[in-house]
Short mmCIF file of C-alpha atoms in Angstrom, two decimals:
data_model
loop_
_atom_site.label_atom_id
_atom_site.label_comp_id
_atom_site.label_asym_id
_atom_site.label_seq_id
_atom_site.Cartn_x
_atom_site.Cartn_y
_atom_site.Cartn_z
CA UNK A 1 0.10 -0.20 -0.14
CA UNK A 2 1.36 3.44 -0.76
CA UNK A 3 1.41 5.61 2.20
CA UNK A 4 -0.50 8.99 1.87
CA UNK A 5 -2.53 8.52 -1.41
CA UNK A 6 -5.83 8.23 -2.37
CA UNK A 7 -5.86 5.52 -4.71
CA UNK A 8 -4.78 3.71 -1.35
CA UNK A 9 -8.14 3.47 0.11
CA UNK A 10 -10.16 3.72 -2.88
CA UNK A 11 -10.44 0.08 -3.84
CA UNK A 12 -11.80 -0.89 -0.15
CA UNK A 13 -14.61 -3.77 -0.46
CA UNK A 14 -17.44 -4.26 1.79
CA UNK A 15 -16.65 -7.63 3.48
CA UNK A 16 -12.94 -7.13 4.11
CA UNK A 17 -11.86 -6.20 7.66
CA UNK A 18 -10.62 -3.26 6.06
CA UNK A 19 -14.43 -1.91 4.91
CA UNK A 20 -15.53 -2.21 8.30
CA UNK A 21 -12.82 -0.20 9.85
CA UNK A 22 -13.29 2.41 7.59
CA UNK A 23 -17.17 2.50 7.55
CA UNK A 24 -16.89 3.04 11.48
CA UNK A 25 -14.26 5.49 11.32
CA UNK A 26 -16.01 7.69 9.03
CA UNK A 27 -19.35 6.85 11.15
CA UNK A 28 -17.92 8.40 13.85
CA UNK A 29 -16.07 11.40 12.51
CA UNK A 30 -19.16 12.39 10.26
CA UNK A 31 -21.41 12.18 13.54
CA UNK A 32 -18.82 14.44 15.20
CA UNK A 33 -19.02 16.90 12.32
CA UNK A 34 -22.57 17.21 11.76
CA UNK A 35 -23.78 17.01 15.34
CA UNK A 36 -25.38 20.67 15.94
CA UNK A 37 -22.90 21.87 18.50
CA UNK A 38 -20.12 19.71 18.22
CA UNK A 39 -17.23 22.54 18.21
CA UNK A 40 -18.46 22.97 21.39
CA UNK A 41 -15.61 20.80 23.73
CA UNK A 42 -15.72 21.51 27.40
CA UNK A 43 -13.34 21.05 30.01
CA UNK A 44 -14.76 17.74 32.18
CA UNK A 45 -14.66 19.60 35.36
CA UNK A 46 -17.00 22.09 33.77
CA UNK A 47 -19.05 19.77 32.17
CA UNK A 48 -19.62 17.62 35.66
CA UNK A 49 -19.67 20.14 37.98
CA UNK A 50 -17.35 18.21 39.70
CA UNK A 51 -13.71 18.96 41.77
CA UNK A 52 -10.91 16.72 39.85
CA UNK A 53 -11.57 14.39 42.85
CA UNK A 54 -14.40 13.05 41.63
CA UNK A 55 -13.15 11.58 38.55
CA UNK A 56 -8.93 11.07 39.64
CA UNK A 57 -7.96 9.57 42.82
CA UNK A 58 -6.83 12.07 45.60
CA UNK A 59 -7.46 14.74 42.59
CA UNK A 60 -4.02 13.70 40.93
CA UNK A 61 -3.91 13.02 37.14
CA UNK A 62 -3.54 10.32 35.52
CA UNK A 63 -5.31 7.66 38.16
CA UNK A 64 -9.03 7.90 37.96
CA UNK A 65 -11.71 6.92 40.71
CA UNK A 66 -14.70 4.42 39.67
CA UNK A 67 -17.18 7.67 38.26
CA UNK A 68 -13.57 8.57 36.39
CA UNK A 69 -13.22 5.34 34.75
CA UNK A 70 -17.55 5.32 33.92
CA UNK A 71 -16.97 8.98 32.76
CA UNK A 72 -14.72 7.74 30.51
CA UNK A 73 -16.36 3.98 29.11
CA UNK A 74 -20.10 6.42 28.06
CA UNK A 75 -17.56 8.47 25.93
CA UNK A 76 -16.71 11.45 28.09
CA UNK A 77 -20.48 12.40 28.13
CA UNK A 78 -21.40 12.93 31.34
CA UNK A 79 -23.06 16.06 32.09
CA UNK A 80 -23.68 19.50 30.44
CA UNK A 81 -22.56 20.43 27.27
CA UNK A 82 -20.26 23.77 27.94
CA UNK A 83 -19.50 26.72 25.63
CA UNK A 84 -15.65 26.58 26.84
CA UNK A 85 -13.86 24.16 24.22
CA UNK A 86 -10.69 23.76 25.62
CA UNK A 87 -8.08 23.54 28.20
CA UNK A 88 -4.31 24.19 28.31
CA UNK A 89 -1.90 22.51 30.31
CA UNK A 90 2.07 23.32 30.73
CA UNK A 91 4.70 21.14 31.99
CA UNK A 92 8.04 23.10 33.93
CA UNK A 93 10.97 21.80 36.21
CA UNK A 94 14.67 20.67 36.27
CA UNK A 95 16.15 17.73 35.38
CA UNK A 96 19.52 16.53 36.67
CA UNK A 97 21.46 13.68 36.07
CA UNK A 98 24.53 12.25 38.39
CA UNK A 99 27.06 11.96 35.97
CA UNK A 100 27.23 13.20 32.31
CA UNK A 101 30.53 11.90 31.29
CA UNK A 102 31.94 8.46 30.60
CA UNK A 103 34.13 7.70 32.69
CA UNK A 104 37.81 6.89 31.55
CA UNK A 105 36.07 6.94 28.09
CA UNK A 106 38.25 8.98 25.52
CA UNK A 107 36.10 12.49 24.67
CA UNK A 108 35.08 11.39 21.27
CA UNK A 109 35.75 14.74 20.05
CA UNK A 110 39.12 13.86 20.44
CA UNK A 111 40.23 15.94 23.38
CA UNK A 112 40.88 12.86 26.17
CA UNK A 113 39.78 13.22 29.74
CA UNK A 114 36.12 12.30 30.27
CA UNK A 115 33.44 12.19 27.20
CA UNK A 116 30.62 13.84 27.38
CA UNK A 117 27.52 12.29 27.19
CA UNK A 118 26.74 12.04 23.12
CA UNK A 119 23.98 14.20 21.84
CA UNK A 120 23.35 15.87 25.23
CA UNK A 121 20.65 12.97 26.30
CA UNK A 122 19.19 16.01 28.78
CA UNK A 123 19.22 19.39 27.18
CA UNK A 124 19.26 21.99 29.93
CA UNK A 125 20.60 19.51 32.48
CA UNK A 126 20.51 21.53 35.88
CA UNK A 127 18.53 24.52 34.45
CA UNK A 128 14.52 25.42 35.20
CA UNK A 129 13.15 24.77 31.58
CA UNK A 130 9.82 24.94 30.34
CA UNK A 131 9.32 21.49 28.96
CA UNK A 132 6.06 20.91 27.52
CA UNK A 133 2.81 23.04 26.86
CA UNK A 134 -0.42 21.07 25.61
CA UNK A 135 -3.88 22.57 24.44
CA UNK A 136 -6.74 19.68 25.03
CA UNK A 137 -10.38 19.88 23.15
CA UNK A 138 -12.78 17.56 24.85
CA UNK A 139 -16.20 16.44 26.46
CA UNK A 140 -19.79 16.00 25.36
CA UNK A 141 -20.13 16.53 21.79
CA UNK A 142 -24.13 14.34 21.50
CA UNK A 143 -25.80 11.92 24.01
CA UNK A 144 -23.39 9.38 23.23
CA UNK A 145 -20.31 11.01 21.55
CA UNK A 146 -17.29 12.39 23.24
CA UNK A 147 -13.92 13.54 22.59
CA UNK A 148 -10.51 13.15 24.33
CA UNK A 149 -7.77 15.34 22.05
CA UNK A 150 -4.28 16.73 22.64
CA UNK A 151 -1.60 18.82 21.02
CA UNK A 152 1.32 19.19 22.17
CA UNK A 153 4.19 21.25 21.88
CA UNK A 154 8.00 19.72 22.95
CA UNK A 155 10.67 22.43 23.01
CA UNK A 156 13.37 20.14 23.49
CA UNK A 157 12.04 17.36 20.45
CA UNK A 158 14.84 17.11 18.05
CA UNK A 159 18.23 18.29 17.39
CA UNK A 160 19.37 20.00 14.06
CA UNK A 161 22.79 19.56 12.14
CA UNK A 162 24.35 22.16 14.31
CA UNK A 163 23.68 19.94 17.41
CA UNK A 164 21.06 22.81 18.08
CA UNK A 165 17.68 21.35 20.08
CA UNK A 166 14.69 22.66 18.09
CA UNK A 167 11.03 22.75 19.41
CA UNK A 168 7.97 21.14 17.31
CA UNK A 169 4.63 20.77 17.67
CA UNK A 170 2.30 17.56 16.94
CA UNK A 171 -1.42 15.70 17.49
CA UNK A 172 -0.32 13.17 21.09
CA UNK A 173 -3.71 11.51 22.70
CA UNK A 174 -6.54 11.42 20.63
CA UNK A 175 -9.66 9.42 21.59
CA UNK A 176 -12.91 9.71 20.24
CA UNK A 177 -15.88 7.59 21.44
CA UNK A 178 -19.12 6.47 20.82
CA UNK A 179 -20.89 4.97 23.96
CA UNK A 180 -24.50 3.49 25.45
CA UNK A 181 -25.45 2.85 28.59
CA UNK A 182 -28.14 -0.46 28.91
CA UNK A 183 -29.66 0.14 32.67
CA UNK A 184 -32.59 -2.15 34.23
CA UNK A 185 -33.35 -3.59 37.93
CA UNK A 186 -30.84 -6.44 36.77
CA UNK A 187 -28.51 -4.92 34.24
CA UNK A 188 -25.79 -2.70 33.97
CA UNK A 189 -24.57 -2.81 30.54
CA UNK A 190 -21.92 -0.15 28.77
CA UNK A 191 -21.54 -0.69 25.21
CA UNK A 192 -18.84 1.91 23.18
CA UNK A 193 -16.38 2.52 20.22
CA UNK A 194 -13.26 4.01 20.44
CA UNK A 195 -11.33 5.32 17.62
CA UNK A 196 -7.65 6.30 19.17
CA UNK A 197 -4.09 6.67 18.25
CA UNK A 198 -2.49 5.27 20.44
CA UNK A 199 -2.13 1.61 21.94
CA UNK A 200 -3.78 1.33 25.51
CA UNK A 201 -4.87 5.14 25.55
CA UNK A 202 -8.25 3.52 26.11
CA UNK A 203 -7.98 1.45 28.99
CA UNK A 204 -9.23 2.99 32.10
CA UNK A 205 -6.69 1.81 35.07
CA UNK A 206 -4.28 3.23 32.81
CA UNK A 207 -1.59 0.44 34.77
CA UNK A 208 -0.48 -0.78 31.70
CA UNK A 209 0.39 1.83 29.15
CA UNK A 210 2.84 4.63 28.50
CA UNK A 211 1.48 7.91 28.07
CA UNK A 212 -0.83 8.10 31.02
CA UNK A 213 1.80 6.90 33.59
CA UNK A 214 4.79 8.80 35.05
CA UNK A 215 2.95 12.18 34.23
CA UNK A 216 4.96 14.15 34.85
CA UNK A 217 7.92 12.43 33.10
CA UNK A 218 11.78 14.02 33.28
CA UNK A 219 12.73 16.35 30.64
CA UNK A 220 14.48 15.04 27.62
CA UNK A 221 14.82 11.47 28.67
CA UNK A 222 16.24 10.28 25.26
CA UNK A 223 17.91 7.18 25.47
CA UNK A 224 18.86 7.11 29.50
CA UNK A 225 15.36 7.04 30.93
CA UNK A 226 13.83 4.88 27.47
CA UNK A 227 14.53 1.45 29.38
CA UNK A 228 12.05 2.31 32.41
CA UNK A 229 9.29 3.07 30.61
CA UNK A 230 8.79 1.02 27.33
CA UNK A 231 12.26 -1.62 28.00
CA UNK A 232 14.93 -1.16 25.93
CA UNK A 233 13.01 -2.65 22.45
CA UNK A 234 10.33 -0.37 21.81
CA UNK A 235 7.07 -2.20 21.83
CA UNK A 236 4.36 -1.35 19.22
CA UNK A 237 2.50 -1.53 22.80
CA UNK A 238 3.90 0.93 24.84
CA UNK A 239 5.31 3.36 22.60
CA UNK A 240 4.30 3.76 19.24
CA UNK A 241 1.82 7.04 20.31
CA UNK A 242 0.43 9.35 17.67
CA UNK A 243 2.12 6.73 14.67
CA UNK A 244 -1.21 4.28 14.92
CA UNK A 245 -4.84 4.81 14.43
CA UNK A 246 -7.21 2.27 16.21
CA UNK A 247 -10.57 1.19 16.40
CA UNK A 248 -11.78 -0.94 19.34
CA UNK A 249 -15.13 -2.16 20.97
CA UNK A 250 -15.64 -2.73 24.60
CA UNK A 251 -18.35 -3.68 26.53
CA UNK A 252 -18.34 -3.30 30.59
CA UNK A 253 -21.28 -5.61 32.11
CA UNK A 254 -22.57 -4.97 36.09
CA UNK A 255 -18.85 -2.85 36.67
CA UNK A 256 -17.69 -6.43 37.06
CA UNK A 257 -16.38 -7.49 33.79
CA UNK A 258 -14.84 -5.94 30.98
CA UNK A 259 -13.96 -6.89 27.01
CA UNK A 260 -12.07 -4.63 24.52
CA UNK A 261 -10.82 -5.59 21.45
CA UNK A 262 -9.52 -3.18 18.67
CA UNK A 263 -7.21 -3.63 15.47
CA UNK A 264 -4.25 -0.74 14.53
CA UNK A 265 -2.75 0.44 11.73
CA UNK A 266 -0.34 3.61 10.50
CA UNK A 267 -2.17 7.06 11.16
CA UNK A 268 -1.69 8.03 7.91
CA UNK A 269 -4.15 8.51 5.08
CA UNK A 270 -7.54 9.12 6.35
CA UNK A 271 -6.52 8.58 9.85
CA UNK A 272 -3.56 11.34 9.84
CA UNK A 273 -5.68 13.75 11.46
CA UNK A 274 -4.34 11.74 14.64
CA UNK A 275 -0.67 11.73 13.91
CA UNK A 276 -0.83 15.61 12.32
CA UNK A 277 2.86 17.43 12.87
CA UNK A 278 4.26 14.01 12.57
CA UNK A 279 6.18 13.39 9.44
CA UNK A 280 4.54 11.27 6.73
CA UNK A 281 8.05 9.08 6.28
CA UNK A 282 7.86 8.62 10.55
CA UNK A 283 4.45 6.89 10.16
CA UNK A 284 5.00 3.57 8.22
CA UNK A 285 5.84 1.15 10.67
CA UNK A 286 3.35 -1.08 11.11
CA UNK A 287 1.54 -3.98 8.34
CA UNK A 288 -1.33 -3.83 7.81
CA UNK A 289 -4.07 -4.46 10.97
CA UNK A 290 -2.85 -5.70 14.20
CA UNK A 291 -5.15 -7.01 17.04
CA UNK A 292 -5.48 -5.84 20.33
CA UNK A 293 -7.45 -7.19 23.54
CA UNK A 294 -8.02 -6.73 26.91
CA UNK A 295 -9.86 -8.44 29.64
CA UNK A 296 -10.63 -7.72 33.68
CA UNK A 297 -12.21 -8.28 36.15
CA UNK A 298 -13.55 -5.22 38.10
CA UNK A 299 -14.87 -4.91 42.08
CA UNK A 300 -16.19 -1.94 43.82
CA UNK A 301 -16.84 -2.18 47.26
CA UNK A 302 -17.32 0.71 49.90
CA UNK A 303 -14.71 2.82 49.65
CA UNK A 304 -12.47 0.16 47.82
CA UNK A 305 -11.91 -0.90 44.47
CA UNK A 306 -9.88 -3.93 43.23
CA UNK A 307 -8.78 -4.89 39.29
CA UNK A 308 -7.41 -7.77 38.02
CA UNK A 309 -6.47 -8.08 34.25
CA UNK A 310 -5.30 -9.51 31.28
CA UNK A 311 -3.61 -7.51 27.95
CA UNK A 312 -2.25 -8.56 24.60
CA UNK A 313 -1.10 -7.26 21.05
CA UNK A 314 0.22 -9.02 17.69
CA UNK A 315 1.77 -6.76 16.03
CA UNK A 316 4.20 -6.49 12.42
CA UNK A 317 6.37 -3.66 12.53
CA UNK A 318 8.86 -2.93 9.68
CA UNK A 319 12.39 -2.42 10.60
CA UNK A 320 12.72 0.49 8.96
CA UNK A 321 10.42 3.19 9.69
CA UNK A 322 10.27 4.57 6.48
CA UNK A 323 10.20 1.49 4.41
CA UNK A 324 7.45 -0.23 3.42
CA UNK A 325 8.81 -3.51 1.95
CA UNK A 326 11.90 -3.52 4.53
CA UNK A 327 11.60 -6.71 6.65
CA UNK A 328 9.49 -7.48 9.62
CA UNK A 329 9.36 -7.89 13.25
CA UNK A 330 6.82 -9.94 14.91
CA UNK A 331 5.51 -8.63 18.18
CA UNK A 332 3.73 -10.88 20.42
CA UNK A 333 3.06 -9.16 23.79
CA UNK A 334 0.82 -10.54 26.94
CA UNK A 335 0.42 -9.38 30.13
CA UNK A 336 -1.12 -9.42 33.43
CA UNK A 337 -2.27 -6.50 35.61
CA UNK A 338 -4.10 -5.31 38.47
CA UNK A 339 -5.55 -2.44 40.58
CA UNK A 340 -6.56 -1.84 44.06
CA UNK A 341 -8.01 1.66 45.61
CA UNK A 342 -8.82 2.91 48.73
CA UNK A 343 -10.73 6.62 48.55
CA UNK A 344 -11.91 7.77 51.50
CA UNK A 345 -11.17 11.35 52.43
CA UNK A 346 -9.37 12.33 53.94
CA UNK A 347 -6.88 9.82 52.52
CA UNK A 348 -6.23 8.26 48.86
CA UNK A 349 -4.27 5.16 48.41
CA UNK A 350 -3.83 3.06 45.30
CA UNK A 351 -1.45 0.57 43.85
CA UNK A 352 -0.58 -1.14 41.04
CA UNK A 353 1.26 -3.51 39.01
CA UNK A 354 1.77 -4.24 35.39
CA UNK A 355 3.85 -7.52 33.91
CA UNK A 356 4.35 -7.67 29.81
CA UNK A 357 6.08 -10.24 28.43
CA UNK A 358 7.13 -9.36 24.94
CA UNK A 359 8.52 -11.75 21.91
CA UNK A 360 10.18 -10.92 19.09
CA UNK A 361 10.40 -12.86 16.19
CA UNK A 362 12.84 -11.30 12.87
CA UNK A 363 13.10 -11.89 9.36
CA UNK A 364 15.41 -13.86 8.07
CA UNK A 365 17.03 -10.89 6.07
CA UNK A 366 17.67 -8.95 9.95
CA UNK A 367 19.40 -12.02 11.13
CA UNK A 368 20.37 -14.64 9.59
CA UNK A 369 24.03 -14.32 7.69
CA UNK A 370 23.50 -17.07 5.10
CA UNK A 371 20.57 -14.69 3.96
CA UNK A 372 21.65 -12.68 0.82
CA UNK A 373 19.94 -9.41 2.43
CA UNK A 374 21.25 -10.03 5.57
CA UNK A 375 21.92 -6.09 7.98
CA UNK A 376 23.57 -7.77 11.03
CA UNK A 377 20.31 -6.07 12.96
CA UNK A 378 20.29 -9.06 15.53
CA UNK A 379 22.58 -12.06 16.78
CA UNK A 380 19.21 -13.92 17.37
CA UNK A 381 16.58 -15.52 15.51
CA UNK A 382 13.98 -14.47 18.37
CA UNK A 383 14.52 -12.32 21.79
CA UNK A 384 12.60 -11.53 24.39
CA UNK A 385 11.82 -8.80 27.29
CA UNK A 386 9.94 -9.17 30.46
CA UNK A 387 8.70 -5.44 31.71
CA UNK A 388 7.68 -5.40 35.63
CA UNK A 389 5.87 -2.13 36.99
CA UNK A 390 4.76 -1.49 40.33
CA UNK A 391 3.89 1.74 42.07
CA UNK A 392 2.08 2.82 45.57
CA UNK A 393 0.39 6.00 45.67
CA UNK A 394 -1.02 7.85 48.98
CA UNK A 395 -2.52 11.15 49.62
CA UNK A 396 -3.87 13.24 51.92
CA UNK A 397 -6.66 15.74 51.66
CA UNK A 398 -6.31 15.67 47.55
CA UNK A 399 -2.92 18.40 48.89
CA UNK A 400 -0.12 16.46 49.88
CA UNK A 401 1.15 13.16 48.37
CA UNK A 402 4.08 10.14 48.11
CA UNK A 403 4.55 7.59 45.62
CA UNK A 404 7.17 4.93 45.11
CA UNK A 405 7.52 3.08 41.96
CA UNK A 406 9.93 -0.02 41.13
CA UNK A 407 10.42 -0.89 37.20
CA UNK A 408 12.43 -3.68 35.82
CA UNK A 409 13.02 -4.72 32.21
CA UNK A 410 14.53 -7.98 31.18
CA UNK A 411 15.76 -9.32 28.37
CA UNK A 412 17.55 -12.29 26.44
CA UNK A 413 21.15 -12.49 25.29
CA UNK A 414 21.91 -10.69 22.01
CA UNK A 415 25.42 -9.92 20.92
CA UNK A 416 24.79 -7.26 18.14
CA UNK A 417 21.23 -5.64 19.42
CA UNK A 418 22.49 -4.98 22.68
CA UNK A 419 26.70 -4.69 21.56
CA UNK A 420 29.27 -2.38 23.62
CA UNK A 421 28.42 1.01 23.69
CA UNK A 422 29.27 4.58 25.26
CA UNK A 423 26.47 5.18 28.35
CA UNK A 424 23.58 2.85 26.53
CA UNK A 425 25.26 -0.31 25.39
CA UNK A 426 26.13 -3.11 27.37
CA UNK A 427 29.30 -5.48 28.41
CA UNK A 428 27.25 -8.71 28.47
CA UNK A 429 24.88 -7.85 25.44
CA UNK A 430 21.73 -7.49 27.75
CA UNK A 431 19.25 -5.00 28.48
CA UNK A 432 18.43 -5.58 32.21
CA UNK A 433 17.70 -2.44 33.84
CA UNK A 434 15.94 -1.83 37.39
CA UNK A 435 15.23 1.53 39.14
CA UNK A 436 13.28 2.91 41.80
CA UNK A 437 11.25 6.23 41.59
CA UNK A 438 10.36 7.92 45.15
CA UNK A 439 8.11 10.94 44.62
CA UNK A 440 6.63 13.56 47.09
CA UNK A 441 4.29 16.03 44.94
CA UNK A 442 1.90 18.88 46.79
CA UNK A 443 -1.34 20.22 45.45
CA UNK A 444 -1.75 23.91 47.12
CA UNK A 445 -4.88 24.50 44.64
CA UNK A 446 -6.69 22.49 41.88
CA UNK A 447 -4.48 22.36 38.69
CA UNK A 448 -1.59 23.26 40.02
CA UNK A 449 1.24 20.29 41.03
CA UNK A 450 4.55 20.56 42.83
CA UNK A 451 6.58 17.62 42.81
CA UNK A 452 9.74 15.79 43.15
CA UNK A 453 11.20 12.60 41.45
CA UNK A 454 14.37 10.72 41.77
CA UNK A 455 15.52 7.65 40.26
CA UNK A 456 17.83 5.59 41.54
CA UNK A 457 19.22 2.51 39.33
CA UNK A 458 20.55 -0.21 40.84
CA UNK A 459 21.02 -2.13 37.19
CA UNK A 460 21.33 -0.62 33.95
CA UNK A 461 21.85 -2.44 30.39
CA UNK A 462 22.48 -5.86 32.19
CA UNK A 463 25.41 -4.53 34.85
CA UNK A 464 25.87 -2.27 37.61
CA UNK A 465 29.28 -1.17 37.32
CA UNK A 466 31.44 -1.02 34.08
CA UNK A 467 27.96 -1.47 32.12
CA UNK A 468 28.17 -0.21 28.79
CA UNK A 469 31.60 -1.80 28.44
CA UNK A 470 33.98 0.36 26.95
CA UNK A 471 33.95 2.73 29.66
CA UNK A 472 33.96 2.42 33.88
CA UNK A 473 30.40 4.27 33.74
CA UNK A 474 28.24 2.66 36.74
CA UNK A 475 24.29 2.11 36.91
CA UNK A 476 24.36 4.50 39.63
CA UNK A 477 25.12 7.50 37.45
CA UNK A 478 22.45 7.91 35.66
CA UNK A 479 20.36 8.74 38.69
CA UNK A 480 18.46 11.07 38.03
CA UNK A 481 16.15 14.11 40.33
CA UNK A 482 13.67 15.69 38.69
CA UNK A 483 11.78 18.46 40.31
CA UNK A 484 8.93 20.17 38.42
CA UNK A 485 5.82 22.35 38.36
CA UNK A 486 2.64 20.85 36.27
CA UNK A 487 -0.95 23.23 35.98
CA UNK A 488 -3.49 23.26 33.79
CA UNK A 489 -6.55 25.41 32.73
#
């Protein structure tokens, strides 16, 4: 299929999965365009007339309360439409990495001594910086249709040819939902469909999906912090972001059983509204339509709520994101996750865990030296990644909070994929990384949050000392402090 061309979609015919995917997507989009006052997209709090603590545990984004989960599942439609369509958010702060040198490695510029961290992974390290600004549109469009959309400015998106950091704006999260709720004395059933641009964005427990975890996140995390959230390889389940377009159908029965299935493809062509600001050359990543699924059992009692769930994805990914004929990486993800909440003023406590195993299988051209097209990308025909995330949070009076997170990302040995390399390489060809993340925060007024995070590495890329294979750098040299201010209106 040619990317971004009208002819790529002109031959769609009834009876194929592609036909139904396109049909549903266009029906949702059309409903939003012809719904009369569709341009009136209110802030969620103004729409519902509720304080932030009604939807968010302890008032803290992104964790949702039982009410917040129902609000999202019913398509952001609870309440009365408000004429104020927009909200804004800004994040500022200071990031400080423990050691920005390569230990005993010679300076890559040839001046000798301790080499500087390549590409300056942390722009303005140690300086107060505005690191992100977002514009939101969302809320009730019709009684059954609602939207959550985010457009984000990243002041340190990438470096140009002269090594200078430049800003960039792009579509961020996008979730357009059509939902209905069917209630009688013996049944409470929510059914819906979501057109979205990020695998996991639809999840209302936020236990395993990357977009709504560790918010805010450090300035310019680049390669050093990538392992913390996603594992050393970029799993489509966790990192594809606005490169995707997904159509998901879900049902929630009696606040107990939740099921969701979806198909994801590249967010180009008629779906490019969800990847605006992203070059079309960077949106060729997934091949065809890739299935995602989610199952969960939920139980609410008194001030408590608990969930145990399963999630999975089967994805075919082009090894070269700019080349739709490049060899494929096949990712098979399956995981288990859970959550417990206790919300009773003035106390809020929540705990979450998720464990995801991904198996990656590679086309012969990527790993087999006997293949004429061999690229030398991998030493094995397949690799595995095991990603474990734990978090516990306590909040008092919806103002004062503390949390502790633990992330472990482990994987199989691969001498090519995890070769020795300054700072981000591995001496033993393994990607194992473990980090503890304590955080304290204060919310002096609604929509303003001040916090401090500390990233304490006990392992990085397979080792604790001299881990990269070319220097004396230790895992603790990647320790990070992050002071932030988060505000929204």
